[in-house]
Coordinates of C-alpha atoms in Angstrom, one line a residue:
Chain B
M1334 CA -16.2 -25.5 -50.4
G1335 CA -17.7 -24.3 -47.2
I1336 CA -14.4 -24.6 -45.4
Q1337 CA -12.7 -22.8 -48.3
R1338 CA -15.0 -19.9 -48.0
M1339 CA -14.6 -19.7 -44.3
R1340 CA -10.8 -19.6 -44.8
W1341 CA -11.1 -16.8 -47.2
L1342 CA -13.2 -14.9 -44.7
T1343 CA -10.6 -15.4 -42.0
V1344 CA -7.9 -14.1 -44.3
L1345 CA -10.0 -11.2 -45.3
L1346 CA -10.8 -10.4 -41.7
A1347 CA -7.1 -10.6 -40.7
V1348 CA -6.1 -8.4 -43.6
A1349 CA -8.8 -5.9 -42.8
L1350 CA -7.7 -5.8 -39.2
V1351 CA -4.1 -5.3 -40.1
L1352 CA -4.9 -2.5 -42.6
G1353 CA -7.2 -0.9 -40.1
L1354 CA -4.5 -0.9 -37.4
L1355 CA -1.9 0.3 -39.8
A1356 CA -4.1 3.1 -40.9
G1357 CA -4.0 4.2 -37.3
C1358 CA -0.2 4.6 -37.6
A1359 CA -0.4 6.9 -40.5
P1360 CA 1.0 10.3 -39.6
K1361 CA -1.8 12.7 -38.8
K1362 CA -2.4 15.3 -41.3
P1363 CA -1.0 18.5 -40.0
A1364 CA -3.8 20.6 -38.5
E1365 CA -5.3 22.7 -41.2
P1366 CA -3.8 26.1 -41.2
A1367 CA -6.3 28.6 -39.9
K1368 CA -8.3 29.4 -42.9
P1369 CA -9.0 33.0 -43.3
A1370 CA -12.7 33.1 -43.1
E1371 CA -14.3 33.2 -46.4
P1372 CA -15.5 36.7 -47.3
Q1373 CA -19.3 36.9 -47.3
Q1374 CA -21.0 37.1 -50.6
P1375 CA -21.8 40.8 -51.0
A1376 CA -25.3 39.8 -52.3
Q1377 CA -26.4 38.6 -48.8
P1378 CA -24.3 40.2 -46.2
Q1379 CA -27.1 40.4 -43.6
Q1380 CA -28.0 36.8 -43.6
P1381 CA -26.3 34.8 -40.9
Q1382 CA -27.6 31.5 -42.2
G1383 CA -25.4 32.0 -45.2
L1384 CA -22.4 31.6 -43.0
S1385 CA -20.0 28.7 -43.6
G1386 CA -16.5 27.8 -42.6
S1387 CA -14.8 26.5 -39.6
I1388 CA -13.4 28.0 -36.4
Q1389 CA -10.6 26.5 -34.3
I1390 CA -10.7 27.5 -30.6
A1391 CA -7.9 26.4 -28.4
G1392 CA -6.6 27.4 -24.9
S1393 CA -7.7 27.6 -21.3
T1394 CA -9.4 24.5 -20.1
S1395 CA -11.4 26.8 -17.7
V1396 CA -12.9 28.5 -20.7
Q1397 CA -13.4 25.3 -22.6
P1398 CA -16.8 24.2 -21.2
L1399 CA -18.2 27.7 -21.9
S1400 CA -16.8 27.7 -25.4
E1401 CA -18.4 24.4 -26.1
E1402 CA -21.8 25.6 -25.0
L1403 CA -21.5 28.8 -27.0
A1404 CA -20.2 26.9 -30.0
K1405 CA -23.1 24.5 -29.9
A1406 CA -25.6 27.3 -29.8
F1407 CA -23.9 29.1 -32.7
M1408 CA -23.6 25.9 -34.8
T1409 CA -27.3 25.2 -34.3
K1410 CA -28.1 28.7 -35.7
N1411 CA -25.5 28.4 -38.5
P1412 CA -25.5 24.8 -39.7
G1413 CA -22.8 25.7 -42.2
V1414 CA -20.2 26.5 -39.5
T1415 CA -18.1 24.0 -37.7
I1416 CA -16.4 25.0 -34.5
N1417 CA -13.7 22.9 -32.9
V1418 CA -13.0 23.6 -29.2
A1419 CA -9.7 22.2 -27.8
G1420 CA -7.9 22.7 -24.5
G1421 CA -4.3 23.2 -23.9
G1422 CA -4.2 25.9 -21.2
S1423 CA -4.2 29.6 -21.2
G1424 CA -0.6 29.9 -22.2
A1425 CA -1.1 27.7 -25.2
G1426 CA -4.2 29.7 -26.1
I1427 CA -2.3 32.9 -26.1
K1428 CA 0.4 31.4 -28.2
A1429 CA -2.1 29.9 -30.6
A1430 CA -3.6 33.3 -31.1
Q1431 CA -0.2 35.0 -31.5
N1432 CA 1.0 32.7 -34.3
G1433 CA -2.4 32.0 -35.7
T1434 CA -2.5 28.2 -35.2
A1435 CA -6.0 28.7 -33.9
D1436 CA -8.6 31.3 -35.0
I1437 CA -9.4 32.0 -31.4
G1438 CA -7.1 31.5 -28.4
A1439 CA -8.8 31.3 -25.1
S1440 CA -7.3 32.6 -21.9
S1441 CA -8.6 32.6 -18.3
R1442 CA -6.1 35.1 -17.1
A1443 CA -5.4 38.7 -17.9
L1444 CA -2.6 39.2 -20.5
K1445 CA 0.8 39.9 -19.0
P1446 CA 2.2 43.3 -20.0
E1447 CA 4.6 41.7 -22.5
E1448 CA 1.7 39.9 -24.1
K1449 CA -0.5 43.0 -24.4
G1450 CA -0.8 44.2 -28.0
T1451 CA 0.5 41.0 -29.6
V1452 CA -3.2 39.9 -30.0
V1453 CA -6.6 41.4 -30.1
E1454 CA -8.6 40.8 -26.8
H1455 CA -12.3 40.2 -26.5
Q1456 CA -13.5 39.7 -22.9
I1457 CA -16.4 37.3 -23.0
A1458 CA -17.0 36.6 -19.3
I1459 CA -15.7 37.0 -15.8
D1460 CA -15.0 34.1 -13.5
G1461 CA -15.1 34.6 -9.8
I1462 CA -13.1 32.4 -7.4
A1463 CA -14.7 31.7 -4.1
V1464 CA -12.9 30.5 -1.0
V1465 CA -15.1 27.8 0.4
V1466 CA -15.5 26.0 3.8
H1467 CA -17.8 23.4 5.2
P1468 CA -21.3 24.9 5.8
S1469 CA -21.1 24.2 9.5
N1470 CA -17.9 26.3 9.9
K1471 CA -18.4 29.3 12.1
V1472 CA -16.0 31.4 10.2
D1473 CA -17.9 33.7 7.8
G1474 CA -15.2 36.0 6.5
L1475 CA -11.4 36.1 6.0
T1476 CA -9.0 38.8 4.9
L1477 CA -6.8 38.1 1.9
A1478 CA -3.8 38.0 4.3
Q1479 CA -5.5 35.3 6.4
V1480 CA -6.4 33.2 3.3
K1481 CA -2.8 33.5 2.2
D1482 CA -1.5 32.4 5.6
I1483 CA -3.9 29.5 5.7
F1484 CA -2.9 28.2 2.3
T1485 CA 0.9 28.7 2.9
G1486 CA 0.6 26.8 6.2
K1487 CA 1.3 29.7 8.6
I1488 CA -2.2 29.5 10.1
T1489 CA -3.1 25.9 10.8
N1490 CA -6.0 26.0 13.3
W1491 CA -9.5 27.5 12.8
K1492 CA -9.3 29.2 16.2
Q1493 CA -6.6 31.5 14.9
V1494 CA -9.2 33.1 12.6
G1495 CA -12.1 33.1 14.9
G1496 CA -13.4 29.5 14.5
K1497 CA -13.5 26.5 16.7
D1498 CA -10.4 24.7 17.9
A1499 CA -9.7 22.4 15.1
P1500 CA -6.9 21.9 12.6
I1501 CA -7.5 23.3 9.1
T1502 CA -7.5 20.8 6.2
V1503 CA -6.2 22.6 3.1
F1504 CA -7.4 21.5 -0.3
R1505 CA -5.8 22.8 -3.5
R1506 CA -6.0 22.1 -7.2
E1507 CA -3.3 20.4 -9.2
D1508 CA -0.4 22.3 -10.7
G1509 CA -1.3 23.9 -14.0
S1510 CA -5.0 24.2 -13.3
G1511 CA -6.4 27.6 -14.4
T1512 CA -8.3 28.0 -11.2
L1513 CA -5.1 27.3 -9.1
G1514 CA -3.2 29.7 -11.4
A1515 CA -5.7 32.5 -10.8
F1516 CA -5.9 31.7 -7.1
T1517 CA -2.1 31.8 -6.8
E1518 CA -1.8 35.0 -8.6
L1519 CA -4.7 36.7 -6.8
V1520 CA -4.0 35.5 -3.3
L1521 CA -0.5 34.3 -2.9
G1522 CA 1.4 36.7 -5.1
E1523 CA 5.1 36.2 -6.1
G1524 CA 7.3 33.8 -4.2
A1525 CA 4.7 32.3 -1.8
K1526 CA 3.8 28.6 -2.2
I1527 CA 0.9 26.5 -1.0
T1528 CA 1.8 24.2 1.9
D1529 CA 3.3 20.9 0.7
K1530 CA 0.8 19.0 2.8
A1531 CA -2.2 20.4 1.0
L1532 CA -4.4 17.7 -0.4
Q1533 CA -5.0 18.0 -4.2
Q1534 CA -8.2 17.6 -6.1
N1535 CA -8.2 17.6 -9.9
S1536 CA -11.5 19.3 -10.7
N1537 CA -13.9 21.9 -9.3
G1538 CA -16.4 19.1 -8.7
A1539 CA -13.9 16.9 -6.7
M1540 CA -12.9 20.0 -4.7
R1541 CA -16.5 20.7 -3.8
T1542 CA -17.2 17.2 -2.7
A1543 CA -14.0 17.2 -0.6
V1544 CA -14.8 20.4 1.2
A1545 CA -18.5 19.5 1.6
G1546 CA -17.4 16.3 3.3
D1547 CA -14.9 17.6 5.8
P1548 CA -15.9 20.0 8.6
N1549 CA -12.4 21.4 8.9
A1550 CA -11.7 21.9 5.2
I1551 CA -10.9 25.0 3.2
G1552 CA -10.6 25.1 -0.6
F1553 CA -11.4 27.3 -3.6
L1554 CA -13.9 27.0 -6.4
S1555 CA -14.9 28.7 -9.6
F1556 CA -18.2 30.7 -9.0
G1557 CA -20.0 28.5 -11.4
Y1558 CA -19.6 25.5 -9.0
L1559 CA -20.9 27.1 -5.8
N1560 CA -23.9 25.5 -4.3
N1561 CA -25.3 25.0 -0.8
E1562 CA -23.0 22.0 -0.1
V1563 CA -20.2 24.4 0.7
K1564 CA -20.1 27.9 2.2
A1565 CA -18.2 30.8 0.4
V1566 CA -16.6 33.1 2.9
K1567 CA -16.5 36.9 2.6
I1568 CA -13.2 38.2 1.4
E1569 CA -12.1 41.4 3.1
G1570 CA -15.7 41.8 4.2
V1571 CA -17.1 41.5 0.7
E1572 CA -19.5 38.7 -0.1
A1573 CA -18.7 36.4 -3.0
N1574 CA -21.4 37.2 -5.4
V1575 CA -21.8 38.4 -9.0
D1576 CA -22.7 42.0 -8.3
N1577 CA -19.7 42.5 -6.1
V1578 CA -17.4 41.0 -8.9
K1579 CA -18.9 43.3 -11.5
A1580 CA -18.6 46.3 -9.3
G1581 CA -14.9 45.4 -8.8
K1582 CA -15.3 45.1 -5.0
Y1583 CA -14.7 41.3 -4.8
K1584 CA -11.0 40.7 -5.2
L1585 CA -10.8 37.1 -6.4
S1586 CA -12.0 37.3 -10.0
R1587 CA -10.4 36.8 -13.4
P1588 CA -11.4 37.5 -17.0
F1589 CA -12.2 35.0 -19.7
L1590 CA -10.7 36.2 -22.9
Y1591 CA -11.0 35.3 -26.5
L1592 CA -7.9 36.3 -28.4
T1593 CA -7.4 36.7 -32.1
Q1594 CA -4.3 37.4 -34.1
K1595 CA -5.9 40.4 -35.9
Q1596 CA -9.2 42.1 -35.9
P1597 CA -11.6 39.2 -36.5
E1598 CA -13.5 39.1 -39.7
G1599 CA -16.0 36.8 -41.5
V1600 CA -17.2 33.8 -39.6
V1601 CA -14.9 34.4 -36.6
K1602 CA -16.3 37.9 -36.2
A1603 CA -19.8 36.6 -36.5
Y1604 CA -19.1 34.1 -33.7
I1605 CA -17.5 36.6 -31.4
D1606 CA -20.4 39.0 -32.0
F1607 CA -22.8 36.2 -31.1
V1608 CA -20.9 35.5 -27.9
L1609 CA -21.2 39.2 -26.9
S1610 CA -24.8 39.4 -28.0
P1611 CA -27.6 39.2 -25.4
E1612 CA -28.2 35.6 -26.6
G1613 CA -24.6 34.6 -26.1
Q1614 CA -24.3 36.4 -22.8
Q1615 CA -27.4 34.6 -21.6
I1616 CA -25.4 31.3 -22.0
V1617 CA -22.4 32.9 -20.2
G1618 CA -24.7 33.9 -17.4
K1619 CA -25.7 30.4 -16.6
E1620 CA -22.4 29.6 -14.9
Y1621 CA -20.3 32.7 -15.2
I1622 CA -20.5 36.4 -14.9
T1623 CA -21.6 38.3 -18.0
V1624 CA -19.6 41.3 -19.4
K1625 CA -22.5 43.2 -20.9
Chain C
M1164 CA -1.4 -25.4 -55.4
R1165 CA -4.1 -22.9 -54.8
R1166 CA -4.5 -24.3 -51.4
A1167 CA -0.8 -23.9 -50.6
V1168 CA -0.9 -20.2 -51.6
F1169 CA -3.9 -19.8 -49.6
E1170 CA -2.4 -21.4 -46.5
R1171 CA 0.7 -19.3 -46.8
G1172 CA -1.4 -16.1 -47.3
S1173 CA -3.5 -16.7 -44.3
E1174 CA -0.5 -17.4 -42.2
V1175 CA 1.2 -14.2 -43.3
A1176 CA -1.9 -12.2 -42.6
L1177 CA -2.4 -13.6 -39.2
F1178 CA 1.3 -13.1 -38.4
L1179 CA 1.0 -9.4 -39.5
A1180 CA -2.0 -9.0 -37.2
A1181 CA 0.0 -10.4 -34.3
L1182 CA 3.0 -8.3 -35.2
I1183 CA 0.9 -5.1 -34.6
A1184 CA 1.0 -5.7 -30.8
V1185 CA 4.8 -5.8 -30.9
V1186 CA 5.0 -2.8 -33.1
I1187 CA 2.7 -0.8 -30.9
I1188 CA 4.6 -1.6 -27.7
V1189 CA 7.9 -0.6 -29.4
L1190 CA 6.3 2.6 -30.7
I1191 CA 4.9 3.5 -27.3
G1192 CA 8.2 2.7 -25.6
T1193 CA 10.2 4.8 -28.0
F1194 CA 7.8 7.6 -28.0
I1195 CA 7.7 8.2 -24.3
L1196 CA 11.4 7.6 -24.0
I1197 CA 12.1 10.3 -26.6
E1198 CA 9.7 12.7 -25.0
G1199 CA 10.9 11.9 -21.5
L1200 CA 14.7 11.8 -22.1
P1201 CA 15.3 15.5 -21.8
A1202 CA 13.8 15.5 -18.3
F1203 CA 16.3 12.8 -17.2
E1204 CA 19.1 14.8 -18.7
R1205 CA 18.0 18.1 -17.1
T1206 CA 17.3 16.8 -13.6
G1207 CA 19.7 13.8 -13.7
L1208 CA 18.4 10.3 -13.5
L1209 CA 19.2 9.8 -9.8
N1210 CA 17.8 13.2 -8.8
F1211 CA 14.7 12.5 -10.8
L1212 CA 14.1 9.1 -9.3
L1213 CA 15.2 9.9 -5.7
G1214 CA 14.3 13.5 -5.4
H1215 CA 11.7 14.1 -2.6
E1216 CA 10.3 17.4 -4.0
W1217 CA 7.9 17.8 -6.9
R1218 CA 7.3 21.4 -7.7
P1219 CA 6.8 21.5 -11.5
L1220 CA 6.2 25.2 -11.8
Q1221 CA 9.5 25.9 -10.1
G1222 CA 11.3 23.3 -12.2
V1223 CA 11.9 20.9 -9.3
F1224 CA 11.1 17.3 -10.4
G1225 CA 11.6 14.4 -7.9
I1226 CA 9.3 11.5 -8.2
F1227 CA 10.5 9.4 -5.3
P1228 CA 7.3 10.2 -3.3
M1229 CA 5.2 8.9 -6.3
I1230 CA 7.3 5.7 -6.6
V1231 CA 6.8 5.0 -3.0
G1232 CA 3.2 6.0 -3.3
S1233 CA 2.5 3.5 -6.1
I1234 CA 4.2 0.7 -4.2
A1235 CA 2.4 1.5 -0.9
V1236 CA -1.0 1.7 -2.5
T1237 CA -0.4 -1.5 -4.4
A1238 CA 0.8 -3.3 -1.2
V1239 CA -2.4 -2.3 0.6
A1240 CA -4.4 -3.4 -2.4
L1241 CA -2.7 -6.8 -2.4
A1242 CA -3.1 -7.2 1.3
V1243 CA -6.9 -6.7 0.9
G1244 CA -7.5 -8.3 -2.4
V1245 CA -5.3 -11.5 -2.3
P1246 CA -6.8 -13.2 0.7
L1247 CA -10.3 -12.2 -0.3
G1248 CA -9.9 -13.2 -3.9
L1249 CA -8.2 -16.4 -3.1
A1250 CA -10.9 -17.4 -0.6
T1251 CA -13.5 -16.7 -3.2
A1252 CA -11.7 -18.7 -5.8
I1253 CA -11.4 -21.7 -3.5
F1254 CA -15.0 -21.4 -2.6
L1255 CA -16.1 -21.3 -6.3
A1256 CA -13.8 -24.1 -7.4
E1257 CA -14.2 -26.5 -4.5
I1258 CA -17.1 -25.7 -2.2
A1259 CA -19.8 -23.6 -3.8
P1260 CA -23.1 -25.4 -4.4
P1261 CA -24.5 -24.6 -7.8
R1262 CA -26.9 -22.1 -6.4
A1263 CA -24.3 -20.1 -4.6
E1264 CA -22.1 -20.2 -7.7
R1265 CA -25.0 -18.7 -9.7
L1266 CA -25.0 -15.8 -7.3
V1267 CA -21.3 -15.2 -6.9
R1268 CA -20.0 -15.7 -10.5
P1269 CA -22.2 -13.0 -12.1
A1270 CA -21.3 -10.6 -9.2
V1271 CA -17.6 -11.2 -9.9
E1272 CA -18.1 -10.6 -13.6
L1273 CA -20.0 -7.4 -12.9
L1274 CA -17.2 -6.3 -10.6
A1275 CA -14.8 -6.7 -13.5
G1276 CA -17.0 -4.6 -15.8
I1277 CA -17.6 -1.6 -13.5
P1278 CA -15.7 1.4 -14.9
S1279 CA -12.9 2.7 -12.6
V1280 CA -14.5 6.1 -12.3
V1281 CA -17.4 4.4 -10.6
Y1282 CA -15.1 2.7 -8.2
G1283 CA -13.6 6.1 -7.5
L1284 CA -17.0 7.6 -6.8
F1285 CA -17.8 4.8 -4.4
G1286 CA -14.5 5.4 -2.6
M1287 CA -15.0 9.1 -2.5
T1288 CA -18.5 9.1 -1.1
M1289 CA -18.3 6.0 1.1
L1290 CA -14.8 5.0 2.1
V1291 CA -13.2 8.4 2.4
P1292 CA -15.8 9.7 4.9
I1293 CA -15.5 6.5 7.0
I1294 CA -11.8 6.7 7.0
R1295 CA -12.0 10.4 7.9
A1296 CA -14.3 9.7 10.8
L1297 CA -11.8 7.0 12.0
A1298 CA -8.8 9.3 11.6
Q1299 CA -10.5 12.3 13.3
T1300 CA -12.0 10.5 16.3
W1301 CA -9.5 7.8 17.2
L1302 CA -6.2 8.7 15.7
G1303 CA -6.5 12.5 15.7
A1304 CA -3.6 13.2 18.1
S1305 CA -1.1 10.9 16.4
L1306 CA -1.6 12.2 12.9
D1307 CA -0.5 15.4 11.2
P1308 CA -3.6 17.6 11.4
Q1309 CA -3.4 18.1 7.6
F1310 CA -3.6 14.4 7.1
R1311 CA -6.9 13.5 8.7
A1312 CA -9.2 14.1 5.7
G1313 CA -9.8 10.5 4.7
Y1314 CA -8.1 10.8 1.3
S1315 CA -5.3 8.4 2.0
V1316 CA -3.2 5.3 1.1
L1317 CA -5.8 3.3 2.9
A1318 CA -8.7 4.6 0.8
A1319 CA -6.8 4.1 -2.4
G1320 CA -5.6 0.6 -1.3
L1321 CA -9.1 -0.5 -0.4
V1322 CA -10.6 0.6 -3.7
L1323 CA -7.8 -1.1 -5.6
G1324 CA -8.2 -4.2 -3.5
I1325 CA -11.7 -4.5 -4.6
M1326 CA -10.8 -3.7 -8.2
I1327 CA -8.2 -6.5 -8.5
L1328 CA -10.6 -9.1 -7.1
P1329 CA -11.9 -10.3 -10.4
T1330 CA -8.4 -10.8 -11.8
I1331 CA -7.4 -12.9 -8.8
I1332 CA -10.6 -14.8 -8.6
N1333 CA -10.9 -15.7 -12.2
I1334 CA -7.3 -16.8 -12.7
A1335 CA -7.0 -18.6 -9.3
E1336 CA -10.2 -20.5 -9.9
D1337 CA -9.1 -21.6 -13.3
V1338 CA -5.8 -22.8 -12.0
L1339 CA -7.5 -24.7 -9.1
R1340 CA -9.9 -26.4 -11.5
A1341 CA -7.1 -27.3 -13.8
Q1342 CA -5.3 -29.4 -11.2
P1343 CA -5.4 -33.1 -12.1
L1344 CA -8.3 -34.9 -10.5
E1345 CA -5.9 -37.6 -9.2
Y1346 CA -4.4 -35.2 -6.7
K1347 CA -7.7 -34.7 -5.1
E1348 CA -8.8 -38.3 -5.3
G1349 CA -5.5 -39.5 -3.9
S1350 CA -5.6 -37.1 -1.0
L1351 CA -9.2 -38.0 -0.1
A1352 CA -8.4 -41.7 -0.4
L1353 CA -5.7 -41.3 2.1
G1354 CA -8.2 -40.0 4.5
A1355 CA -7.6 -36.3 4.4
T1356 CA -10.6 -34.1 4.9
H1357 CA -11.8 -31.7 2.1
W1358 CA -10.2 -28.8 3.8
Q1359 CA -6.9 -30.6 4.3
T1360 CA -7.0 -31.6 0.7
I1361 CA -7.5 -27.9 -0.4
A1362 CA -4.9 -26.5 2.0
C1363 CA -2.2 -29.2 1.7
V1364 CA -2.6 -30.6 -1.8
L1365 CA -4.5 -28.3 -4.2
L1366 CA -3.1 -24.9 -3.1
P1367 CA 0.5 -26.0 -3.2
A1368 CA 0.0 -27.6 -6.6
A1369 CA -1.6 -24.5 -7.9
R1370 CA 0.9 -22.1 -6.4
P1371 CA 2.7 -21.0 -9.6
G1372 CA -0.7 -20.1 -11.2
I1373 CA -1.8 -18.3 -8.1
V1374 CA 1.4 -16.3 -8.0
A1375 CA 0.9 -15.4 -11.6
A1376 CA -2.6 -14.2 -10.7
I1377 CA -1.2 -12.0 -7.9
V1378 CA 1.4 -10.6 -10.2
L1379 CA -1.2 -9.7 -12.8
A1380 CA -3.3 -8.1 -10.1
M1381 CA -0.3 -6.1 -9.0
G1382 CA 0.1 -4.8 -12.6
R1383 CA -3.5 -3.8 -12.6
A1384 CA -3.2 -2.0 -9.2
I1385 CA 0.0 -0.1 -10.3
G1386 CA -1.7 1.0 -13.5
E1387 CA -5.0 2.1 -12.2
T1388 CA -5.4 5.9 -12.4
M1389 CA -8.8 7.4 -12.2
A1390 CA -10.1 5.7 -9.1
V1391 CA -6.9 6.4 -7.3
I1392 CA -6.9 10.1 -8.1
M1393 CA -10.4 10.4 -6.7
V1394 CA -9.6 9.0 -3.3
A1395 CA -5.9 9.4 -2.7
G1396 CA -5.6 13.1 -1.9
N1397 CA -2.7 13.4 -4.4
T1398 CA -0.3 15.2 -2.2
P1399 CA 3.2 14.7 -3.7
V1400 CA 4.9 14.0 -0.4
L1401 CA 6.2 10.7 1.0
P1402 CA 3.4 8.9 2.8
Q1403 CA 4.0 8.5 6.5
S1404 CA 1.2 6.2 7.4
L1405 CA -1.9 4.4 6.1
F1406 CA -3.8 7.7 6.6
S1407 CA -1.4 9.9 4.7
P1408 CA -2.5 11.3 1.4
V1409 CA -0.5 9.9 -1.5
R1410 CA 0.2 10.4 -5.1
T1411 CA 1.0 7.5 -7.4
L1412 CA 3.0 7.6 -10.7
T1413 CA -0.1 7.2 -12.8
S1414 CA -2.0 10.0 -10.9
N1415 CA 1.0 12.3 -11.3
I1416 CA 0.7 12.0 -15.1
A1417 CA -3.1 12.2 -15.3
L1418 CA -3.4 15.0 -12.9
E1419 CA -1.0 17.4 -14.5
M1420 CA -0.9 16.5 -18.2
P1421 CA -4.0 18.4 -19.2
Y1422 CA -2.5 21.6 -18.1
A1423 CA 1.2 21.1 -18.4
G1424 CA 2.8 23.6 -20.7
P1425 CA 5.3 22.3 -23.3
G1426 CA 8.9 22.0 -22.1
A1427 CA 10.2 20.9 -18.7
H1428 CA 6.9 20.1 -17.0
S1429 CA 5.4 17.8 -19.7
Q1430 CA 8.8 16.2 -20.3
A1431 CA 8.9 15.4 -16.6
L1432 CA 5.5 13.8 -16.9
Y1433 CA 6.7 11.7 -19.9
A1434 CA 9.7 10.7 -17.8
T1435 CA 7.3 9.6 -15.1
G1436 CA 5.7 7.5 -17.8
V1437 CA 9.0 6.0 -18.7
V1438 CA 9.5 5.0 -15.0
L1439 CA 6.0 3.6 -14.9
F1440 CA 6.6 1.7 -18.2
G1441 CA 9.7 0.2 -16.7
L1442 CA 7.9 -0.8 -13.5
T1443 CA 5.1 -2.4 -15.4
M1444 CA 7.6 -4.3 -17.6
V1445 CA 9.3 -5.7 -14.5
V1446 CA 6.0 -6.9 -13.1
N1447 CA 5.0 -8.5 -16.4
L1448 CA 8.3 -10.2 -16.8
A1449 CA 7.9 -11.6 -13.3
A1450 CA 4.5 -12.9 -14.3
L1451 CA 6.0 -14.4 -17.4
L1452 CA 8.8 -16.1 -15.5
V1453 CA 6.4 -17.5 -13.0
S1454 CA 4.0 -18.9 -15.6
R1455 CA 6.9 -20.4 -17.5
R1456 CA 7.9 -22.3 -14.5
R1457 CA 4.4 -23.6 -14.2
V1458 CA 4.5 -24.9 -17.8
K1459 CA 7.8 -26.7 -17.2
R1460 CA 6.6 -28.4 -14.1
G1461 CA 3.4 -29.5 -15.6

C-alpha cells in the first residue's frame, strides 16, 4: 500500500512537472493593447486616489531607472494604478508612442526633425554627460574638438592636451547605449567614429570604476553617476554642473522625453502631471537635472 | 491489471518529462537559427565568420575577433584551471588527511556556488589593477598604449580559470576514486611509491574521465558571460597578446542585445548565438565521445 501510494505520488509529480513545463511553452498572450484610460467618474474628478488603470512605459534604457522610481512613487500614492516600465531603447520608445503599443514611450534623445509632430512630447528631465578622467590627471579642461580628437584616436598622449607624457586610455560604452548615442551625437558628429582600440564598458558604473582605476584613462558618464572617484573636465571652459546645463552653457546634455500618441488623458495624464509636479521633480533631481 | 496500467502510466509520464529537455533544445536551436539566418544571408556566411570588423551601427558584421577571443580566453582559463584543478583533485582523492579534506571540500563547493557577477567584481577590483600595474611598469614599451589598461585576455582567462576549478576538481576526483582498488594495490605491491602509483597508474587509468572533465570545463569557460564582460575590455578587435582587451562571443551578445534595434543589428547578435550554439555543441559532442570511450573500456 505504502509503495503504491509512493508510486502515485511519483506519477503525479512527473505529470505536474510536465504540465508545468508545457505551460511555459504556451504562446504568450499578446501584450494588452494600450487601454484608453478609463474616464474618471464625474462625481469625484478631484480625487486622485480614485484613479485606477494601467500604464505601459517603454523605451530608452537611460530613462528606465528614473521611470521606475517615478512609477513606484506614483503607485504608492495611487494603489489602483499599475505601471509597467520596460526598456527597448529610445528608438523603440518613439515607435511605441507613434503606434500606441505603449501608453508612454521614453526617449533619451531629442526627436529628429522627421519624428517631430508624430507624437506629443513631454520633457521630464535633462541628463548631462560628463567627460571624466582620473582625479590625479593634471588636465582640467578640454575643448569639444580635443575631446573628439582623443576619442577618434587623433590625439593619443596626454601631453598633447597639456597633461603629463603618458598614453591616453580611451574607454567607451557599447554600441547602442543611450549614453554612447548622445556622446556620439554631441561630440563626434556625423561620419566620425571612436577609435577601434577603445576599451568598452557596458554600464555607467563599470565605466566609472574603469576610469577611477587608471591614471591615464578618459571616458564619459551620465551626470547622475559622477562622484569623487573621477574628475569631470570642463568642456570649452564650462564646468560640468547642473546650473550650467540648465543655462544652456554646458554643451554635453540631452533631454529625457516622455512621448504619447495623443494628448494624454485620464490616468496617463495624471501620471505625467505627477512627474512634472514639484514632488515628481524632486525624484528627478536626485540623479538628474529637473526641468521646472 | 491496475498495476500494469500504473506502470505504463508512470513510464509515459517520466518519458514526457525527459522529452522536455529535447524539445527545449530543439526549440532554442530553431528559434535562434530563424532569427539569425537573415544576418548570414545579408553578410554572407564566410564574411560573417571571418570578417575582422564589427561596426553594428554601420552595418558591418564580422565576428572573427570574437571567435578568436572566445578561444583565447578559454585557452588561458584551461592553462590556469586544469593543472590547479587536477592537483587539487589528486590531493583530495589520494593524499588529503581528513582534516585537510574538511577544509578544502567546502571551499570547492563554495567556489561553485559563487555567482559569476561576484567573480567579475573580484576580477575588476583585484586582478585588473594588478595586471594594469604589470603592463604599465614592465611591458609598457612593447604594448600598444591603448592596451595597457589591465582589461585583458589574461584577466578574463584568470577569472575563468578559477571559475572552472570546481568542475574539474569534482569530476576528476570522482574518476580517480572510481578506479579499481586492485590497480593501486598491485602497483604498491610491486614496490612503487605512492606518487609513482598516482602518476603512472591512476592518472593514465583515469585519463578518459579527466579529459571529459576538461572538456566540460571548456564548455563552461566558453559560455561564461558576465564575469568576462567585467574584466575583458570588450574591444571587438583581434587580440594581439595576453594583455590585449578582448571580446568573446557571449559578451558580444550580452553587451549589445539590450540596446540593439530590431533588424540587422539584433539579427547579427542572434547569428552570433548560432555560432556559439554550434561551438558549444561541438564541445559537448567531444565530451560525449570521450566519455563513451571510457564506458567501452571499463
